[in-house]
Coordinates of N, CA and C and ligand atoms in Angstrom, one line a residue:
X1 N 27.5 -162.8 205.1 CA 27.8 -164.2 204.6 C 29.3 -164.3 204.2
X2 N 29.9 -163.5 203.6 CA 31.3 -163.7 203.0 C 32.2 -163.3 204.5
X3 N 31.7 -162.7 205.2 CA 32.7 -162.5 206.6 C 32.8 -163.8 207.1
X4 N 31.5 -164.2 207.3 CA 31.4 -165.6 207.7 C 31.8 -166.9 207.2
X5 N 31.9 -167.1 205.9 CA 31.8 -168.4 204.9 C 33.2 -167.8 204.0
X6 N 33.3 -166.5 203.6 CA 33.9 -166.5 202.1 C 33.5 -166.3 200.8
X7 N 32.2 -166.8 201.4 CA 31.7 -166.9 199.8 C 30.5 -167.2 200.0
X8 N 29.8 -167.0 199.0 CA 27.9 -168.2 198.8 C 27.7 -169.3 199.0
X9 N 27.4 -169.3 200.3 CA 27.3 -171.1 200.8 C 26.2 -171.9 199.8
X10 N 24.9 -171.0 199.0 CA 24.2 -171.6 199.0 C 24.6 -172.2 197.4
X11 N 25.5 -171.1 196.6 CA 26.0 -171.3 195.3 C 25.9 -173.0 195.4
X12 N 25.5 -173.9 194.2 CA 25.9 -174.6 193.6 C 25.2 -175.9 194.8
X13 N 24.6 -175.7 195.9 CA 23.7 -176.5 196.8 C 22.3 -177.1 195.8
X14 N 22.7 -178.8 195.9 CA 21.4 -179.3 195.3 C 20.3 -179.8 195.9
X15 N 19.5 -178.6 196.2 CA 18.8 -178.7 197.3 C 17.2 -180.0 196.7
X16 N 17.7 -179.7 195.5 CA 16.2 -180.7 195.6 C 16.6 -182.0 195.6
X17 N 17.6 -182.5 196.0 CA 17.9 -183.6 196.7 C 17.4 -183.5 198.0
X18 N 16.9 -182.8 198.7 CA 15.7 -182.7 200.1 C 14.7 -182.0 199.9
X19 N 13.7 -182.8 199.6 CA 12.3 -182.3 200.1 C 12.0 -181.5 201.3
X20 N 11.2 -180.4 201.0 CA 10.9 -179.3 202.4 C 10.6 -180.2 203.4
X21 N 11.0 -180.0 204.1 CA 10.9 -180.5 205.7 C 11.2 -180.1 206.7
X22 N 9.9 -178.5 207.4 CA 10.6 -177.8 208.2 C 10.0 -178.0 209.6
X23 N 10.0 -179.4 210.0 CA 9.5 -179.6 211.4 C 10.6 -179.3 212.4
X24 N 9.7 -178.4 213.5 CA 10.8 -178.1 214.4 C 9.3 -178.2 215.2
X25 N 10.0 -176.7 216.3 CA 9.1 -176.8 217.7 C 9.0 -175.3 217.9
X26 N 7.4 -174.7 218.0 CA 7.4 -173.6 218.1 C 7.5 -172.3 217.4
X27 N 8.1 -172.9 215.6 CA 8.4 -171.9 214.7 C 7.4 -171.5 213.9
X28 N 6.2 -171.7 214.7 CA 5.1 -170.6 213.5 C 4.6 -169.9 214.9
X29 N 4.9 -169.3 215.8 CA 4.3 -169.0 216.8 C 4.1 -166.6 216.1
X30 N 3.0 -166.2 216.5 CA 2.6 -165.3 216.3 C 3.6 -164.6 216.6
X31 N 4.3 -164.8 217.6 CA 5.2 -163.5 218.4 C 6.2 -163.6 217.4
X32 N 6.9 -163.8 216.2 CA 7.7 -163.9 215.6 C 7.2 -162.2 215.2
X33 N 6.3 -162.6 214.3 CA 5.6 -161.5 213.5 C 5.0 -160.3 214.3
X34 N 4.6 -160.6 215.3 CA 4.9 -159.3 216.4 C 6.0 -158.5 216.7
X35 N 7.2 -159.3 217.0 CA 7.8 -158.8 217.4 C 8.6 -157.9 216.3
X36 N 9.2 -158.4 215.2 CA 9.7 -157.7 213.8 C 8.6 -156.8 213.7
X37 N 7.2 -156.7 213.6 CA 6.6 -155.5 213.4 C 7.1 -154.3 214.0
X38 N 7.2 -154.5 215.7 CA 7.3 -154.0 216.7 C 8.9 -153.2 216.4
X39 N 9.5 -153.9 216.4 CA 11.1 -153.7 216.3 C 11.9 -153.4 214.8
X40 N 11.1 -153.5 213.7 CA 11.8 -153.7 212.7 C 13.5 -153.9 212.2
X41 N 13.8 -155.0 212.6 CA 15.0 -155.5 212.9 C 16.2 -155.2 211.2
X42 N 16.9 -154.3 211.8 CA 17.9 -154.8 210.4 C 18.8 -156.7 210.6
X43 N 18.9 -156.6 211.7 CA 19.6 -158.1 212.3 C 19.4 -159.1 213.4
X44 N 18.5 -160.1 212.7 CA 18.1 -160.6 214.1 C 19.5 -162.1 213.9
X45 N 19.2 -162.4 215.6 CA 20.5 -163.6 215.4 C 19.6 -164.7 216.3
X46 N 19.4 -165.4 215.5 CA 19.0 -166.8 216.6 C 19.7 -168.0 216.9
X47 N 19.6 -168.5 218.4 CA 20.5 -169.3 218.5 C 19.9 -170.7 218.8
X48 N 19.7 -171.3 218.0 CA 19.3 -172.5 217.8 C 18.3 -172.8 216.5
X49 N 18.8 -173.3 215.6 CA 17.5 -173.2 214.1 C 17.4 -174.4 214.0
X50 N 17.8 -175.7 214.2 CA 17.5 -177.0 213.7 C 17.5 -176.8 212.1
X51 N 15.6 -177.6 211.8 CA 15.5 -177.3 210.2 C 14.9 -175.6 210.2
X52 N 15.2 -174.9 210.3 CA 14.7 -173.9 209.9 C 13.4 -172.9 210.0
X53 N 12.5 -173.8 211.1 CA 11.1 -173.4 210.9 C 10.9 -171.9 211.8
X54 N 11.3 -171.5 212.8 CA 11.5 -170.6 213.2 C 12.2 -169.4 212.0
X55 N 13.2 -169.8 211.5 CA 14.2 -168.8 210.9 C 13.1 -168.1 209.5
X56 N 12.6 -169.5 209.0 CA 12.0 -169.1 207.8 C 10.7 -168.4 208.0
X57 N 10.6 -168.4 209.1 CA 9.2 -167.6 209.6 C 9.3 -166.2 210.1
X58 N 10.4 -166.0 210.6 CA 11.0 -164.7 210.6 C 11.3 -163.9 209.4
X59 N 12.3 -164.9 208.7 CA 12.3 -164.2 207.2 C 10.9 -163.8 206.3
X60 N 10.0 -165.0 206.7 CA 8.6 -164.7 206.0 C 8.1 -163.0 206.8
X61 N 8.3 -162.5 207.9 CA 7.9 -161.9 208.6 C 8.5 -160.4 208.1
X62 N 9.5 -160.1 207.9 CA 10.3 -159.7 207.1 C 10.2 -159.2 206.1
X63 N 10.0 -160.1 205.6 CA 9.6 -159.5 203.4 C 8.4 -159.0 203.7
X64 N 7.0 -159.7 204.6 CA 5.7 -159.3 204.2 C 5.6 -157.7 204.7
X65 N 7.1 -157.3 206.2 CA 7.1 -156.0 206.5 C 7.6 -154.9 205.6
X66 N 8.2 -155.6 204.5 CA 8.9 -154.7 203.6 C 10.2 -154.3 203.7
X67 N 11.0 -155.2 204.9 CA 11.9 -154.9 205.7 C 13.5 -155.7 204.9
X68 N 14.5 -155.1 205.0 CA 15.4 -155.5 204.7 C 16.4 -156.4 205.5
X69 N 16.1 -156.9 206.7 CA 16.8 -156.9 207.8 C 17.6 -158.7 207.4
X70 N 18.1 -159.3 208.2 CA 19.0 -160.7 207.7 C 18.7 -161.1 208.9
X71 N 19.1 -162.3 209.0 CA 19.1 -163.5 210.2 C 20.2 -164.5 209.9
X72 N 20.8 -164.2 211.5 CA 22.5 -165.0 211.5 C 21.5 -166.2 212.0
X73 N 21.9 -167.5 212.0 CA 21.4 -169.0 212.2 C 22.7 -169.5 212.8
X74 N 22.6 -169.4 214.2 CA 23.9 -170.1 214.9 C 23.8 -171.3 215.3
X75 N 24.1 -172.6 214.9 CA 23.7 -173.5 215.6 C 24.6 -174.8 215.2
X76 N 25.1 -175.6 215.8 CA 26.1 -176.5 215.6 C 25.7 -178.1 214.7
X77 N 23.9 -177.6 214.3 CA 23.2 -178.9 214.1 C 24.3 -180.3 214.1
X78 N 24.5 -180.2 215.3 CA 24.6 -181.4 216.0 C 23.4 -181.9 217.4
X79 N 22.5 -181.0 217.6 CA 21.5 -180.9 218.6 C 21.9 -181.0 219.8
X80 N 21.2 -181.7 220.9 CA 21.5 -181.3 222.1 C 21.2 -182.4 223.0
X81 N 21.4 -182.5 224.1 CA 21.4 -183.2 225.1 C 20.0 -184.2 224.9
X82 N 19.1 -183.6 224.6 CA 17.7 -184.3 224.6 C 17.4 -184.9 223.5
X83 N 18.6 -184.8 222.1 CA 18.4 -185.4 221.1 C 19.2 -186.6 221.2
X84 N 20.0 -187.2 222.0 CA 20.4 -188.2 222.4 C 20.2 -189.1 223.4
X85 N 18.8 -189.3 223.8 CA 18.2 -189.8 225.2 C 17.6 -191.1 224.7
X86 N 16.9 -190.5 223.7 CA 16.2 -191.8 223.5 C 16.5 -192.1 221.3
X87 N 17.1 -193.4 220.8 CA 17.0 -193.6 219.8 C 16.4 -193.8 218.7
X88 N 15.2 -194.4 219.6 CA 13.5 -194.1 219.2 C 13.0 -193.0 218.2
X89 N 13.4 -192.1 219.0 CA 12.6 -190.9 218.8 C 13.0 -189.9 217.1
X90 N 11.6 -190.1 216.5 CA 11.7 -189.7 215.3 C 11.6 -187.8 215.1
X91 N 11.3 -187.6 215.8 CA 11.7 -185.8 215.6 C 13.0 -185.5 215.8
X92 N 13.6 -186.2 216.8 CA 15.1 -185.8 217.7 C 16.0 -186.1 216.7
X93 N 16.4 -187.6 217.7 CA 17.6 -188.6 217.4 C 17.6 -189.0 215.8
X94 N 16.5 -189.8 215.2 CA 16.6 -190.2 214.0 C 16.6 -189.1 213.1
X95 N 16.0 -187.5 213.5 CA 15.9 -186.7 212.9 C 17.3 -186.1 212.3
X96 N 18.5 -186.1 213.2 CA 19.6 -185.8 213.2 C 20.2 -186.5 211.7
X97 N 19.7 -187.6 211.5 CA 20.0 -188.2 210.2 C 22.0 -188.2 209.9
X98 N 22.1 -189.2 211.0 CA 23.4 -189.5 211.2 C 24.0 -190.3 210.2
X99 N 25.0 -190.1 209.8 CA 25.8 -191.0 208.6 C 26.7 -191.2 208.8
X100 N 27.0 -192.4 209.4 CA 28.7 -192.8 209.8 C 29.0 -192.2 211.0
X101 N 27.6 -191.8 212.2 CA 27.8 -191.5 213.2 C 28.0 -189.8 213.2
X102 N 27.8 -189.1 212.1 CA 27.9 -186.8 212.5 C 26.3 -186.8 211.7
X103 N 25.8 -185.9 212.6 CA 24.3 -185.1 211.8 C 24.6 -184.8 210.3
X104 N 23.2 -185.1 209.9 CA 23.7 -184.8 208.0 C 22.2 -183.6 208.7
X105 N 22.1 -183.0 209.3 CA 20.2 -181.9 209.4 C 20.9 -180.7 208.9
X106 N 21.9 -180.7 209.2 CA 22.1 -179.4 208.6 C 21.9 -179.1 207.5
X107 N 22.0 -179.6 206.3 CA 21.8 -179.7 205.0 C 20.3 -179.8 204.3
X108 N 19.8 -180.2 205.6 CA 17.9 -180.4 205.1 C 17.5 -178.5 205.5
X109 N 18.4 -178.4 206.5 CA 18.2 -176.6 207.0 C 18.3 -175.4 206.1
X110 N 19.5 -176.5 205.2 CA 20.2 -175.2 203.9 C 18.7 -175.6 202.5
X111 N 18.7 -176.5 202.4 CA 17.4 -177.0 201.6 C 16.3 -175.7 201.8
X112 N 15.7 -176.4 203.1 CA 14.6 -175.6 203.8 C 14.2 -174.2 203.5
X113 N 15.7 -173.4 203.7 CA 16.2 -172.1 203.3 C 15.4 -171.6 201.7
X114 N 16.1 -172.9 201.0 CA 16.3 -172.5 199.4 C 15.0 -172.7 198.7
X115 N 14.2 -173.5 199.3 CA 12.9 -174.0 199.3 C 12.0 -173.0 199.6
X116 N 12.1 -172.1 200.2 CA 11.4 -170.9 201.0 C 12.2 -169.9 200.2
X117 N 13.1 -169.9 199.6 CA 13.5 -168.6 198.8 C 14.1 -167.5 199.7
X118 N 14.6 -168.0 200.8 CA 14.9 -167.1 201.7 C 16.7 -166.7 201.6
X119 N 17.5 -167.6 200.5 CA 18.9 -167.3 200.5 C 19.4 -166.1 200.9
X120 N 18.6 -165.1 200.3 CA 19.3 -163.5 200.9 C 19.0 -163.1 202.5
X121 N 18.6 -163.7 202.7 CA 17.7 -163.2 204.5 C 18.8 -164.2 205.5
X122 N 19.4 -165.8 205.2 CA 19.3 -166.4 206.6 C 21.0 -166.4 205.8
X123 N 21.5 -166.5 207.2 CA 22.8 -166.7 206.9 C 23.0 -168.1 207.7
X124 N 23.5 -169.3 207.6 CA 23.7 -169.7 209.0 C 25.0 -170.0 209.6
X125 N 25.3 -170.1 210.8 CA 26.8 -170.0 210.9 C 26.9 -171.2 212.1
X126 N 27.6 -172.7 211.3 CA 27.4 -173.5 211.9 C 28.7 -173.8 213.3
X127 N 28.4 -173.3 214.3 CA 29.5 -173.3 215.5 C 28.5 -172.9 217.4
X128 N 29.4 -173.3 217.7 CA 28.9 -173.7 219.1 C 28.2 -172.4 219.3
X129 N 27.0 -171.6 220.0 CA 26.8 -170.6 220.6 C 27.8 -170.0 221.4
X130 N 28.2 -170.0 222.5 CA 29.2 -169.4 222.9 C 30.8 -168.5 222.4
X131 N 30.9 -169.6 221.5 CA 31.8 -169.2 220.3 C 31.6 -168.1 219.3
X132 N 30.3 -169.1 218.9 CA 29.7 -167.4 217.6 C 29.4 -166.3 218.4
X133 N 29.7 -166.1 219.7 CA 29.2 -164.7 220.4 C 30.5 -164.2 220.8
X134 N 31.5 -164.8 220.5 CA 33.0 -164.2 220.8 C 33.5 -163.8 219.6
X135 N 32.9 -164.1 218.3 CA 32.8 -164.2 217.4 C 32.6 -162.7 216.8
X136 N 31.4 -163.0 217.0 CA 30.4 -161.6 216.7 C 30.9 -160.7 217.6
X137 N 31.3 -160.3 219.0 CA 31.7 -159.3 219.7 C 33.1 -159.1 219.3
X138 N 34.1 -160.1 218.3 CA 35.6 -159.4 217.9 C 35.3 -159.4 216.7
X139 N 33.9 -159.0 216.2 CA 33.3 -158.1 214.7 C 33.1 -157.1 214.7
X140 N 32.4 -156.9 215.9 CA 31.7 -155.4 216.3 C 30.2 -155.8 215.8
X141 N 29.6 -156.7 215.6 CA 28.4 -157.2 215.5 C 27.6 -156.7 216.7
X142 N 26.3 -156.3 216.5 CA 25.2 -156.2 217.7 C 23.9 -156.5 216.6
X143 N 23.3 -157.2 217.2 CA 21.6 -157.1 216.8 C 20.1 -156.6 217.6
X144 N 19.3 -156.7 216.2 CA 18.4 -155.5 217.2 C 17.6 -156.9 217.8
X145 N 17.1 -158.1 217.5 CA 16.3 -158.9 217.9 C 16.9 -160.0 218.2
X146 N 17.3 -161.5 219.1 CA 17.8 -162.2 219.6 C 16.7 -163.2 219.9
X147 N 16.8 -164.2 219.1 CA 16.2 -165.5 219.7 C 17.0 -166.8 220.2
X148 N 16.7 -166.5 221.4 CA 17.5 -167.7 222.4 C 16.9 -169.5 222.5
X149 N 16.9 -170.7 221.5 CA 16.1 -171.1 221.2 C 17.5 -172.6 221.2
X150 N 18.3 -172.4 221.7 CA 19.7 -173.7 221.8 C 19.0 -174.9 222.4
X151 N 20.4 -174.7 223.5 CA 20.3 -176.1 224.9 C 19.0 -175.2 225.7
X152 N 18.4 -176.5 226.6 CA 17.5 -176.1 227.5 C 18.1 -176.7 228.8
X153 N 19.5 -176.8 228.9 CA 20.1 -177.3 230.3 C 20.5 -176.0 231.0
X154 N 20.1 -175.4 231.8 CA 20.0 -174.1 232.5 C 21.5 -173.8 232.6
X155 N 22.2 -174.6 232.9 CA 23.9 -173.7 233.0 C 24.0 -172.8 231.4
X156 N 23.9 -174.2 230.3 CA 23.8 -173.4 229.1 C 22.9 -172.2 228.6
X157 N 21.7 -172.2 229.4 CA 21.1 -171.4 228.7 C 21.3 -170.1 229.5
X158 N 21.3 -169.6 230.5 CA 21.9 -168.5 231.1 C 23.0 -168.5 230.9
X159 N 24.1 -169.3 230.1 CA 25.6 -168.6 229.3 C 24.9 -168.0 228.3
X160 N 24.2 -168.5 227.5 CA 23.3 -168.1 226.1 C 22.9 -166.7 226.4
X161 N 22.3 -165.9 227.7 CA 21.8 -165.2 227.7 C 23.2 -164.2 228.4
X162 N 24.1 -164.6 229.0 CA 25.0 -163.5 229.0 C 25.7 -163.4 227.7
X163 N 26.0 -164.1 227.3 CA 26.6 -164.2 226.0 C 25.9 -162.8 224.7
X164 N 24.5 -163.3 224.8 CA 23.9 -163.0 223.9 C 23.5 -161.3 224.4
X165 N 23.0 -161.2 225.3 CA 22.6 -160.0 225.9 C 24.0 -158.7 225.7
X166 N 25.1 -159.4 225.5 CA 26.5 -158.9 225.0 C 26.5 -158.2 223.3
X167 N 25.8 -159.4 223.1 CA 25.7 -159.1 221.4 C 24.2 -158.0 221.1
X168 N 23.5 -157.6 222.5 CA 22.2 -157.3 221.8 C 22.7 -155.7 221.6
X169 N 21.8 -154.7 221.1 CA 22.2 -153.0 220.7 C 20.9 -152.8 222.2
X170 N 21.2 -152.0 222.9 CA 20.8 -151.0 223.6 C 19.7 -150.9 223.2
X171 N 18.4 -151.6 223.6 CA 17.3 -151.1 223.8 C 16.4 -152.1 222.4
X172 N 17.1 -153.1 222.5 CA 17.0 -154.4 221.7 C 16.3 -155.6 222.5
X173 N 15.6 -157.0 221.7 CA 14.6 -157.7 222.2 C 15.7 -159.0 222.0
X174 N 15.5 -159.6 223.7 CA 16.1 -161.3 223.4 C 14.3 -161.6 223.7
X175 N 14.5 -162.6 223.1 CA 13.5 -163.4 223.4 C 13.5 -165.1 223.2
X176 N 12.7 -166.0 223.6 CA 13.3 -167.4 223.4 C 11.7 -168.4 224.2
X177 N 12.2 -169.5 223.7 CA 11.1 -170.2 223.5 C 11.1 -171.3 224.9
X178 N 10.3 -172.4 225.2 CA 10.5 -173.4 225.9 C 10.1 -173.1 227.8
X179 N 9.4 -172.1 227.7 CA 9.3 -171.4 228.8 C 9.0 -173.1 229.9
X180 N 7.9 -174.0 229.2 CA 7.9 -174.6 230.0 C 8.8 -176.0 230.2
X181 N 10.2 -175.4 229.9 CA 11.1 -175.9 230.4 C 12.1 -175.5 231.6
X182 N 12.4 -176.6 232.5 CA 12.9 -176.1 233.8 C 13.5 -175.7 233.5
X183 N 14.5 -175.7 232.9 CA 15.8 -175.7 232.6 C 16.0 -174.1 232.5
X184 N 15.0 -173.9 231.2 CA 14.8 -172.6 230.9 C 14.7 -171.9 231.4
X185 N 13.4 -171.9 232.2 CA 13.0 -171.1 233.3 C 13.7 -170.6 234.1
X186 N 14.7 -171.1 234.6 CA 15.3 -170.8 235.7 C 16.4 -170.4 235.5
X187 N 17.2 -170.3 233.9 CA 17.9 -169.5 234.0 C 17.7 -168.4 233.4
X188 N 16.6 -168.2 233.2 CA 15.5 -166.6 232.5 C 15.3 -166.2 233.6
X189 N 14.8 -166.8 234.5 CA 14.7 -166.1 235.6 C 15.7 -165.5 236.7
X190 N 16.7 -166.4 236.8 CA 18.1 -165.6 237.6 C 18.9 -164.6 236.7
X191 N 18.7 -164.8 235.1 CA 19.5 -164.0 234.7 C 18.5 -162.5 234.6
X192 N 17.7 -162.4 234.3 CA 16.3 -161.5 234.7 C 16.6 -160.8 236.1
X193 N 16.5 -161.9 236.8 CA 16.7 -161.2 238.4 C 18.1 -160.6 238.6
X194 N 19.2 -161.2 238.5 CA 20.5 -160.3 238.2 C 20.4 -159.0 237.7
X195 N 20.2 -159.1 236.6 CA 20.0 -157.7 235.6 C 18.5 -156.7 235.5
X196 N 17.8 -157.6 236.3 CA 17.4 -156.1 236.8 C 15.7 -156.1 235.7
X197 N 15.6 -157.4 235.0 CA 14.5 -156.5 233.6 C 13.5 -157.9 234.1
X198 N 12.6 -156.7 233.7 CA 11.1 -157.5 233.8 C 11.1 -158.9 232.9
X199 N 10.3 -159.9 233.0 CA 9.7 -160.8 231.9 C 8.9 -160.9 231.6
X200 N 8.3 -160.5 230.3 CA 7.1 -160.6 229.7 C 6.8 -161.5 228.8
X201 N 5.7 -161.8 228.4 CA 5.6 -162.9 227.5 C 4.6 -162.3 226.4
X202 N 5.0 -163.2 224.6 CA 4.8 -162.2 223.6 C 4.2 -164.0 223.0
X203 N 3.0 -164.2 222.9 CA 2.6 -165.6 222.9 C 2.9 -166.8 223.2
X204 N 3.5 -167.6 222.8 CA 4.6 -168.5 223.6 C 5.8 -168.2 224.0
X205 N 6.3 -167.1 224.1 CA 8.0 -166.7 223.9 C 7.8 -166.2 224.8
X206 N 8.8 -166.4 225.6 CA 9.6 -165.6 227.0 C 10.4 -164.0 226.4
X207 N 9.9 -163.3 227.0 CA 10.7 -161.8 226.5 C 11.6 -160.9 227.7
X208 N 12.5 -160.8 226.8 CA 13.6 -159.8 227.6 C 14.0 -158.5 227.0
X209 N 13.2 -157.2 227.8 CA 13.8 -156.3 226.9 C 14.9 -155.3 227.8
X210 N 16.1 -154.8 226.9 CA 17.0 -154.1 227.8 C 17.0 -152.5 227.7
Ligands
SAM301 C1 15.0 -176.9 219.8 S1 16.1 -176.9 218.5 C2 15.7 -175.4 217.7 C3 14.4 -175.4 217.0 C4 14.1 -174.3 216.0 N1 14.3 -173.0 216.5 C5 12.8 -174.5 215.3 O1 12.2 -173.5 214.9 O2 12.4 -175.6 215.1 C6 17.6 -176.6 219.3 C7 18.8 -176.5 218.3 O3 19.9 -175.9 219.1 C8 21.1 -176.5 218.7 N2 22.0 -176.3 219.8 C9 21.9 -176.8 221.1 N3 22.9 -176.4 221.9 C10 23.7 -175.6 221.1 C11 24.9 -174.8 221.3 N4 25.5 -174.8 222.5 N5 25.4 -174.1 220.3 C12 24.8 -174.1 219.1 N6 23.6 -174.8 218.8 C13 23.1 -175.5 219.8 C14 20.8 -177.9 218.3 O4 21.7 -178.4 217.4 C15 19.4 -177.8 217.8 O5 19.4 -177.7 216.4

């Protein structure tokens, strides 16, 4: 946190000015809690948290292991390509909860956090993926678990996975969600076929182990 921030982001956050609100996509999925059993992670790093529902489910995963481990939250909540398509759309676009035109979600994510009691577990570090992985490799950062969970536009998400596959420790789990997204898919799958590793799947999650 203080490498990152300086200081306690959450210090002095008045979170009950946001009601819990941890709708995302995907974040109660079993393999969370499989996979931390499996792995007992001192550091998982996910790249994409929106509100939090994934992260907080990991951290739930975590305490109930007895486990001490933390979760970096990389994500620019500013969303993505598909959160700007349509202005309709109340999970996405309105969700973003724009004020004067910049996402205010980030703030419902730090709530989310504080609401769940999770301040010691999630860290989040709001900046582009790519970045926070240049980031983390001129730290000397590696983690034992990786959830790949950003953009679903295939150039991006095979950067995500070289990027991230950089930051994992030897003999560590990426894994990531959206399988039935093209996008996804195909760049799981060429970056998979490049490097050589099987793909397995751990309930809805795409798995990469190295
Ligand atoms: C599908 S949502 C994540 C859902 C979340 N894991 C959950 O449990 O609900 C995708 C998130 O990725 C973020 N994102 C997309 N592209 C990104 C990038 N290149 N760098 C950082 N964050 C990105 C968006 O801001 C958005 O919050």
């Amino acid at each position: 946190m203080s490498s990152i921030h300086g200081g306690n982001i959450y210090e002095g956050f008045s979170y009950a000015n946001y009601p819990c609100d941890i709708a995302g996509w995907g974040g109660d999925s079993a393999a969370f809690g499989e996979l931390i059993a499996g792995v007992r992670p001192g550091l998982i790093i996910e790249v994409g948290s929106w509100k939090g529902a994934s992260a907080i489910t990991m951290a739930d995963a975590l305490k109930a292991g007895g486990l001490d481990g933390k979760i970096l939250c990389i994500d620019t909540w500013l969303g993505a390509l598909e959160f700007r398509l349509d202005q309709s759309d109340p999970e996405r676009f309105k969700a973003l909860d724009c004020r004067h035109g910049y996402p205010q979600v980030y703030f419902q994510f730090l709530a989310n956090v504080c609401h769940s009691g999770h301040q010691d577990r999630i860290v989040p570090f709001p900046i582009d993926s790519a970045a926070a992985a240049l980031w983390l490799l001129s730290h000397g950062v590696s983690a034992d678990l990786i959830y790949i969970d950003g953009s679903h536009e295939e150039e991006a998400v095979y950067q995500d996975l070289l990027d991230y596959s950089a930051v994992l420790r030897p003999g560590g789990i990426l894994f990531g969600d959206d399988w039935e997204w093209s996008g996804v898919r195909a760049a799981v799958e060429r970056f998979a076929r490049e490097e050589r590793l099987p793909i397995t799947r751990c309930h809805d999650k795409w798995v990469l182990s190295n």
